[in-house]
Short mmCIF file of C-alpha atoms in Angstrom, two decimals:
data_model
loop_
_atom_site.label_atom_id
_atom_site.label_comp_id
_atom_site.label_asym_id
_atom_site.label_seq_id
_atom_site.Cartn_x
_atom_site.Cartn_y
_atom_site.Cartn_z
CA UNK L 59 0.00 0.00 0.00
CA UNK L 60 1.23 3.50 -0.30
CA UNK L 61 -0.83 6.44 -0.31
CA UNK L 62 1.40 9.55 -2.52
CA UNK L 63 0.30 12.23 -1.12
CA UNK L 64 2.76 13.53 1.03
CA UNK L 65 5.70 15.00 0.22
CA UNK L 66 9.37 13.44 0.63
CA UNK L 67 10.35 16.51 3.01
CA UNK L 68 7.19 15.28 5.53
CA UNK L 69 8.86 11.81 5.18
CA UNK L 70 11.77 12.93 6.00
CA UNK L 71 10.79 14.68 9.10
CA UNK L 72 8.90 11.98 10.69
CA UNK L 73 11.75 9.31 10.14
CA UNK L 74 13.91 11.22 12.43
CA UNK L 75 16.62 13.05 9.99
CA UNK L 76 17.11 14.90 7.48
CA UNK L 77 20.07 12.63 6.18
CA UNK L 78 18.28 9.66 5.84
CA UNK L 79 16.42 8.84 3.15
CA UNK L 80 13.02 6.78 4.27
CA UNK L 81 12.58 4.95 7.20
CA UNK L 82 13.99 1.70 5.85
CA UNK L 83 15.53 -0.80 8.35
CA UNK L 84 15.96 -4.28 8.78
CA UNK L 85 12.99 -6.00 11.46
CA UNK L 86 14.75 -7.64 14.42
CA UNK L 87 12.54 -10.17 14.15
CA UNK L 88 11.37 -9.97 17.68
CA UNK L 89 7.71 -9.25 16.69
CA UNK L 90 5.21 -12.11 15.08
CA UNK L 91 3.98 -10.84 11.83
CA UNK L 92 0.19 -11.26 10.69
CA UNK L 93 -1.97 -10.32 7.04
CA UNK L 94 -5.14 -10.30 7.09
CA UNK L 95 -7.65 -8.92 4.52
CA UNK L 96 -8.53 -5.55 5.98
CA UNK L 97 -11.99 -4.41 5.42
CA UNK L 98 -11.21 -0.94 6.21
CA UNK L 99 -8.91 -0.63 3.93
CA UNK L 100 -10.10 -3.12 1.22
CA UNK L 101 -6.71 -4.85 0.77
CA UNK L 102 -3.93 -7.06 2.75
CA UNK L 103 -2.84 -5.41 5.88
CA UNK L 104 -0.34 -5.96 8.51
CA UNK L 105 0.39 -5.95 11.73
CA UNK L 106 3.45 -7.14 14.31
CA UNK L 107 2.96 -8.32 17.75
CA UNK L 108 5.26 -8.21 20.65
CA UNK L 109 5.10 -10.62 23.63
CA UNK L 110 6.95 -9.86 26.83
CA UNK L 111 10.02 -12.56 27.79
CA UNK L 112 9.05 -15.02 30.35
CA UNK L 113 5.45 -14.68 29.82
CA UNK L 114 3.17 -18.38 30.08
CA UNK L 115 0.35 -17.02 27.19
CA UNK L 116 -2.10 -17.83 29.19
CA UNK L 117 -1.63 -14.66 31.65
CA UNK L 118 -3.84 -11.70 30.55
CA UNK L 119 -1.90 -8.79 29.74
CA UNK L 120 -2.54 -5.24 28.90
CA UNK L 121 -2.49 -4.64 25.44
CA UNK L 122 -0.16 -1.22 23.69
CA UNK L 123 -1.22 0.06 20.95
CA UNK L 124 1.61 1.41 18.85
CA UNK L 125 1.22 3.71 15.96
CA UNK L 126 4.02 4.33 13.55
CA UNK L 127 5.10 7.62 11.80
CA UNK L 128 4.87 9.13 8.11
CA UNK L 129 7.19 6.66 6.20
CA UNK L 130 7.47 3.60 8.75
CA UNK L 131 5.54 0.22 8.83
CA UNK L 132 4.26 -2.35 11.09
CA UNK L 133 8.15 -3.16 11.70
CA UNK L 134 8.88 0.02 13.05
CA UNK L 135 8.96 -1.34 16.59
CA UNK L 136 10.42 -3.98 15.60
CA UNK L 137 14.31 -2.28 15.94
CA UNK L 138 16.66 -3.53 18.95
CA UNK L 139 17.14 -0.45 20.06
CA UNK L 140 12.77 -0.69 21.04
CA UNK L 141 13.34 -4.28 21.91
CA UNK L 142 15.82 -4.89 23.34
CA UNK L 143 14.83 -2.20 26.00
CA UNK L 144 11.66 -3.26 26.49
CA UNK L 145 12.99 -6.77 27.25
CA UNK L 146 15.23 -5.65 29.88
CA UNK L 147 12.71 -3.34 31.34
CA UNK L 148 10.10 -6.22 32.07
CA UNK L 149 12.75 -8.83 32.73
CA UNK L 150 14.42 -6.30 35.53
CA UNK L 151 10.87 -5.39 37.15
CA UNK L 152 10.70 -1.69 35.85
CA UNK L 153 8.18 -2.16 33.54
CA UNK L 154 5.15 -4.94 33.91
CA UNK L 155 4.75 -7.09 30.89
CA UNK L 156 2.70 -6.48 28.34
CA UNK L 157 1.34 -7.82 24.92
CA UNK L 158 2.32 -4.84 22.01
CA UNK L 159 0.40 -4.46 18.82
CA UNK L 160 1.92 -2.58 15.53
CA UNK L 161 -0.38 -1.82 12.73
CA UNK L 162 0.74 -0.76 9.05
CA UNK L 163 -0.86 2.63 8.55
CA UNK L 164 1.53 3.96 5.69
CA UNK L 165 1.14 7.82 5.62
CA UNK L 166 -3.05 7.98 6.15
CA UNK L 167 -2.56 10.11 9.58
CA UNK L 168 -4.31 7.06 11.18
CA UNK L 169 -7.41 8.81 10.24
CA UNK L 170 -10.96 7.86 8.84
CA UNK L 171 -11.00 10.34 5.76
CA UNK L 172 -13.69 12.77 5.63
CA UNK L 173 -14.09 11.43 1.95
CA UNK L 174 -14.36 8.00 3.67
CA UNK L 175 -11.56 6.67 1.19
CA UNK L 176 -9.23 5.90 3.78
CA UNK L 177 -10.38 4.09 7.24
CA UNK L 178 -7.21 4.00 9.07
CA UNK L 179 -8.48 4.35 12.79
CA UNK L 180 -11.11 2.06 11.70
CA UNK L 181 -8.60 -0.49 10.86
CA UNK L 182 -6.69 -0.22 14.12
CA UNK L 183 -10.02 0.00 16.33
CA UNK L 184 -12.35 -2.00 14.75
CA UNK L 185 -9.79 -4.87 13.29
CA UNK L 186 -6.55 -4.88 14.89
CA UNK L 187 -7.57 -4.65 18.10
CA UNK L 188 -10.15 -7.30 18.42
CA UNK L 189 -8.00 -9.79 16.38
CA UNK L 190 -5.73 -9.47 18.92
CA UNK L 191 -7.62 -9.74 21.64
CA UNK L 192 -9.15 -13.06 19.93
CA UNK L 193 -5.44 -14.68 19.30
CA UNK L 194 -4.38 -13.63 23.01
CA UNK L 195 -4.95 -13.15 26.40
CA UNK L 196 -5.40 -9.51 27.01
CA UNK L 197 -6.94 -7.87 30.32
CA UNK L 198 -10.47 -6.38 30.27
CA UNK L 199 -11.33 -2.55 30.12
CA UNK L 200 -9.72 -0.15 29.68
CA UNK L 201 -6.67 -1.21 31.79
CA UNK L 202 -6.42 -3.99 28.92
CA UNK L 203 -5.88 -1.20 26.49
CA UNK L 204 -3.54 1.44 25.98
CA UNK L 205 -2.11 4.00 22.73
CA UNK L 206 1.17 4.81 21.77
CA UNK L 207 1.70 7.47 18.91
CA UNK L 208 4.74 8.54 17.69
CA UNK L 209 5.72 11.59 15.56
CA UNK L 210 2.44 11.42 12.55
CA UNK L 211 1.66 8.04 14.76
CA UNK L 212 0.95 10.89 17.90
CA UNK L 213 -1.19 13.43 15.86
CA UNK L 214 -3.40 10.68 14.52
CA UNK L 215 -3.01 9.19 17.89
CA UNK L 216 -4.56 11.37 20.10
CA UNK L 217 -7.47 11.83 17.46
CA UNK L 218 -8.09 8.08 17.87
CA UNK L 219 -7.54 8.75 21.87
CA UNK L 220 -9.45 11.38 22.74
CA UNK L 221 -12.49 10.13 20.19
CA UNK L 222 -13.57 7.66 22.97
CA UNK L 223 -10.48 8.11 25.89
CA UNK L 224 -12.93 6.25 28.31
CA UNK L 225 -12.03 2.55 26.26
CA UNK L 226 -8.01 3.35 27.10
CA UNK L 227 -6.32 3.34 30.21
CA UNK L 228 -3.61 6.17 28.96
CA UNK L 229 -2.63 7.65 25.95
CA UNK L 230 1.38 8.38 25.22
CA UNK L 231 1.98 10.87 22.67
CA UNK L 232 5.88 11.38 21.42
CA UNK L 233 7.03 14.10 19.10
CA UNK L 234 4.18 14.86 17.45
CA UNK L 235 2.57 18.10 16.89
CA UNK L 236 -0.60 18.36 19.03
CA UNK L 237 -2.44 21.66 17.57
CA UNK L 238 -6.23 22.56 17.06
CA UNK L 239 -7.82 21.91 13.77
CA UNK L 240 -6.67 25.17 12.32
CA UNK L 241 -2.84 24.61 13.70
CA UNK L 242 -2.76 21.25 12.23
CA UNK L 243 -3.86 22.94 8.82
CA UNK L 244 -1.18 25.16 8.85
CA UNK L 245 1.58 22.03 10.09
CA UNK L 246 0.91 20.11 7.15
CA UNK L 247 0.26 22.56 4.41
CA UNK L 248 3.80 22.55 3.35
CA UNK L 249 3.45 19.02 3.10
CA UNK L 250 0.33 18.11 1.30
CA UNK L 251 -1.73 19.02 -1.34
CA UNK L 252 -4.66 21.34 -0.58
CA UNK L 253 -7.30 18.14 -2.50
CA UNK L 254 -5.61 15.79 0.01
CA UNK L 255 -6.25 17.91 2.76
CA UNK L 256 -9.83 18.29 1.56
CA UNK L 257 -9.99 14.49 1.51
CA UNK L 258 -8.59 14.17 4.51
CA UNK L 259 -10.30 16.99 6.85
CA UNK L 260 -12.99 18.20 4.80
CA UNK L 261 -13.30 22.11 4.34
CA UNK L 262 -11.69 24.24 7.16
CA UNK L 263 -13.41 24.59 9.86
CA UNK L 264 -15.75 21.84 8.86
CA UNK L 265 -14.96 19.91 12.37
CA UNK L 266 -13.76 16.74 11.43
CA UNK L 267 -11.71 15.43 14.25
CA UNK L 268 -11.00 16.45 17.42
CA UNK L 269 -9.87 19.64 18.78
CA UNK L 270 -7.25 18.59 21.75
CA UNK L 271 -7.49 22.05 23.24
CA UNK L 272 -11.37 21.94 23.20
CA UNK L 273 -12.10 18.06 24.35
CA UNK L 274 -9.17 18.54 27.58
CA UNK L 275 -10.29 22.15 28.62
CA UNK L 276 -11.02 20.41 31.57
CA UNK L 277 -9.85 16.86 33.28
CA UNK L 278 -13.75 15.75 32.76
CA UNK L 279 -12.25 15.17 29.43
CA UNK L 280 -9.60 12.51 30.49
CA UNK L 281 -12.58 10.48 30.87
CA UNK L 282 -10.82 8.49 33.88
CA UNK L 283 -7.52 7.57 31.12
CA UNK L 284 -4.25 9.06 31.74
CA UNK L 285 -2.01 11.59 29.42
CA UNK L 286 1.93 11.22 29.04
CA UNK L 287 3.34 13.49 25.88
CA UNK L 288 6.64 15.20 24.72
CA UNK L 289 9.10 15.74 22.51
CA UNK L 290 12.89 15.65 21.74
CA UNK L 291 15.07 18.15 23.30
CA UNK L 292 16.43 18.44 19.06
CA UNK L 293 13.48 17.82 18.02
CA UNK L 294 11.66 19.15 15.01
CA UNK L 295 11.19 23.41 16.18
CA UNK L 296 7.43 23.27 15.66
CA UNK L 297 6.97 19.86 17.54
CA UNK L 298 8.74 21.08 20.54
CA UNK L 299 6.68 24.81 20.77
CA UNK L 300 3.15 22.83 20.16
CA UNK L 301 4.04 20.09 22.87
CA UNK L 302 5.30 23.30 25.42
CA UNK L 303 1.64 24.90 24.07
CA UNK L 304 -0.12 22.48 25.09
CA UNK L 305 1.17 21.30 28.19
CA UNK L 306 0.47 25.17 29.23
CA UNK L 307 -2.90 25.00 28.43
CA UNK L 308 -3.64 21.86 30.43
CA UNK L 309 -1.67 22.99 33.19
CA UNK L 310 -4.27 26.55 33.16
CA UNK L 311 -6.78 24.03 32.55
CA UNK L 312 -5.84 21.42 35.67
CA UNK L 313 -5.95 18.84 33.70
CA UNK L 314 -4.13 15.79 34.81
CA UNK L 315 -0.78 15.21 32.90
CA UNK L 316 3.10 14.07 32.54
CA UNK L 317 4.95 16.48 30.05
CA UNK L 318 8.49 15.65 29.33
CA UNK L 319 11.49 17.40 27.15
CA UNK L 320 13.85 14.32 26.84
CA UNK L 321 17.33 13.70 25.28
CA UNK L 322 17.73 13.17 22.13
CA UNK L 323 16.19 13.86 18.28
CA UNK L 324 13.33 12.63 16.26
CA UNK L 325 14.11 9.12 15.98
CA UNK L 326 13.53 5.68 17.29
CA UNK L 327 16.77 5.90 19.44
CA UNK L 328 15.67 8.54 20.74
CA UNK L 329 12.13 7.53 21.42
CA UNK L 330 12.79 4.37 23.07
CA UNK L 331 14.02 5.51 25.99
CA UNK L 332 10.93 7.78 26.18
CA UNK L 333 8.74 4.69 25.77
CA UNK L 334 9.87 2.67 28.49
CA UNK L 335 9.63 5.65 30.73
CA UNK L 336 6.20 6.46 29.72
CA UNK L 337 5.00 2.53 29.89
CA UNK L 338 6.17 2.26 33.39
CA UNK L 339 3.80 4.94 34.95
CA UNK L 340 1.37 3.98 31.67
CA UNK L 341 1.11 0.28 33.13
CA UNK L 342 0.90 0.68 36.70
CA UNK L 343 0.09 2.77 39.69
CA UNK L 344 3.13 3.20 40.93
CA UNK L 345 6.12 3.91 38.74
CA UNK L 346 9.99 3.75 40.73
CA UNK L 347 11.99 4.65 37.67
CA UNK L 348 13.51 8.01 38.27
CA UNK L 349 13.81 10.95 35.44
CA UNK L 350 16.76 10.13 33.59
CA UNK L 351 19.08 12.77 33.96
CA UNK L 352 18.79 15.67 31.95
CA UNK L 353 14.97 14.98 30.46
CA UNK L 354 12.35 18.08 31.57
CA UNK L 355 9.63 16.16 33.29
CA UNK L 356 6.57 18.14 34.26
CA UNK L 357 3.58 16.35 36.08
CA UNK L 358 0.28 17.95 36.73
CA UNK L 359 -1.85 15.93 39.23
#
C-alpha cells in the first residue's frame, strides 16, 4: 500500500533526519507478523505483535497500541534499540509485561477520511484490536488497552484517543505536533496538497476530528484515562513549541498530565528511551523509575 500524497520533506521529518532517506531498516525479528484482509482498507494489511520474555500465554496482559510515523511500517517497533529495551525493562521489574500491537498505517494520519476513502483508525479499532484480543490473552477494560503514537503516529493518535479516551487506560503521545484543527492545517500545508487535505479533513473549519485544546479544557475530558506526551530536546522546532503549548494549556486548565522534554532527536533511538519511561507509569500505579538525567519532566496531578 502506499498512499502519494505527502511529500518526501514530511517523510523525512517523521523518520527522524534529514540525512536519511526513508525509514527503511531491517525488522529484528522480535515481533510475530500477521496479514489479514482488511476491510477498512479493502486490501492485505499488517500488523506485528510483541510478547513480553518469560510470559506463560495464558496470563492476561494489557495490550499497547503502537502507531508508527509518516514513512514507517508495522516493523517500526520492531528495531533492537525498542526491543531490546523493552525486554530488559520487564525482565528487571521496571516495567510490567505487556502484549504490544503494531499496525501498518503507511502515511493515512491514522485517520478515517472525511471522503471515507481511507479508514485508518477504523482499521486499528475496529480490526486490529479485536483480532488481537481473539489470538491472546489480554486484560479487560480499559486497563487492557492502551495507545502509543509517535511523531504522525501521535497526531493521529490522540485523534483516535481522545475520540472515545474512556475505552483506554492512557494515551502516550511522542514528538508529534498536538495543535487545534486550524494549527494542524497550517503544520501540514507545506506538506500536502490542498485536495488531500480536503480528503482528509474536509473544508476548514468543517470539524472533522478532534480539537485537543477543546475536548481537555477540563480533566472531565480525560474520561478516567491518563495523558503522558513530549518531545525531543532536538526535536523538530514546531513539535517542541506545540508540545510546550499544550502542556500550558492543560496545566491553566488542571488537567491531569506528565509532560516531558527528553534527550535526544526525532528518531527511534531517541524515542525508546521515552517509551519505556512512559510505559512504566502507563502500566501501573506506581512507577519507581527516576527521570533520567537531563529529560524536563513536568507532572500535573
Amino acid at each position: 500500500m502506499n498512499i502519494r500524497h505527502l511529500s518526501s520533506t514530511l517523510l523525512l521529518a517523521a523518520c527522524g533526519t534529514m540525512a536519511t532517506v526513508g525509514c527503511t531498516h531491517v525488522p529484528g525479528g522480535r515481533l510475530d507478523y500477521v496479514e489479514v484482509q482488511s476491510r477498512s482498507e479493502g486490501q492485505p494489511m499488517r500488523y506485528g505483535v510483541y510478547e513480553p520474555p518469560g510470559w506463560d500465554r495464558r496470563t492476561p496482559l494489557p495490550l499497547v497500541v503502537l502507531l508508527h510515523g509518516a514513512g514507517d511500517d508495522e516493523t517500526a517497533a520492531d528495531r533492537k534499540a525498542v526491543t531490546e529495551r523493552l525486554d530488559r525493562a520487564i525482565a528487571e521489574g521496571r516495567v510490567p509485561p505487556f502484549l504490544m500491537v503494531a499496525p501498518d498505517g503507511d502515511r493515512g494520519l491514522w485517520m478515517d477520511w472525511y471522503d471515507g476513502s481511507h479508514r485508518f483508525k477504523s482499521w486499528v479499532l475496529d480490526e486490529v484490536v479485536p483480532a488481537v484480543r481473539k489470538s491472546h490473552p489480554v486484560l479487560d477494560g480499559p486497563a487492557g488497552l492502551h495507545l502509543v503514537g509517535v511523531s504522525m503516529g501521535g497526531g493521529g493518535g490522540i485523534q483516535m484517543w481522545l475520540a472515545e479516551p474512556a475505552q483506554f487506560g492512557s494515551a502516550t503521545i511522542i514528538s508529534a505536533p498536538i495543535l487545534d484543527e486550524a494549527g494542524t492545517r497550517a503544520f501540514l500545508a507545506p506538506y500536502m496538497e490542498p485536495e488531500i487535505m480536503a480528503r482528509v479533513f474536509g473544508p476548514p473549519a468543517s470539524g472533522h476530528g478532534v480539537d485537543p485544546y477543546a475536548k481537555l479544557s477540563s480533566s472531565a475530558g480525560l474520561e478516567g484515562s491518563r495523558l503522558v506526551f513530549g518531545a525531543a530536546k532536538r526535536d523538530l522546532g514546531a513539535i517542541v513549541d506545540a508540545n510546550v503549548a499544550f502542556h500550558d494549556h492543560l496545566a491553566k486548565a488542571g488537567v491531569p498530565h506528565r509532560y516531558v522534554l527528553f534527550s535526544g532527536f526525532h528518531r527511534w533511538t531517541s524515542w525508546a528511551p521515552m517509551l519505556e519511561y512512559s510505559l512504566c507509569y502507563q502500566l501501573q500505579p506506581q512507577c519507581k523509575m527516576p527521570d533520567p538525567d537531563g529529560w524536563l519532566v513536568r507532572t500535573v496531578d
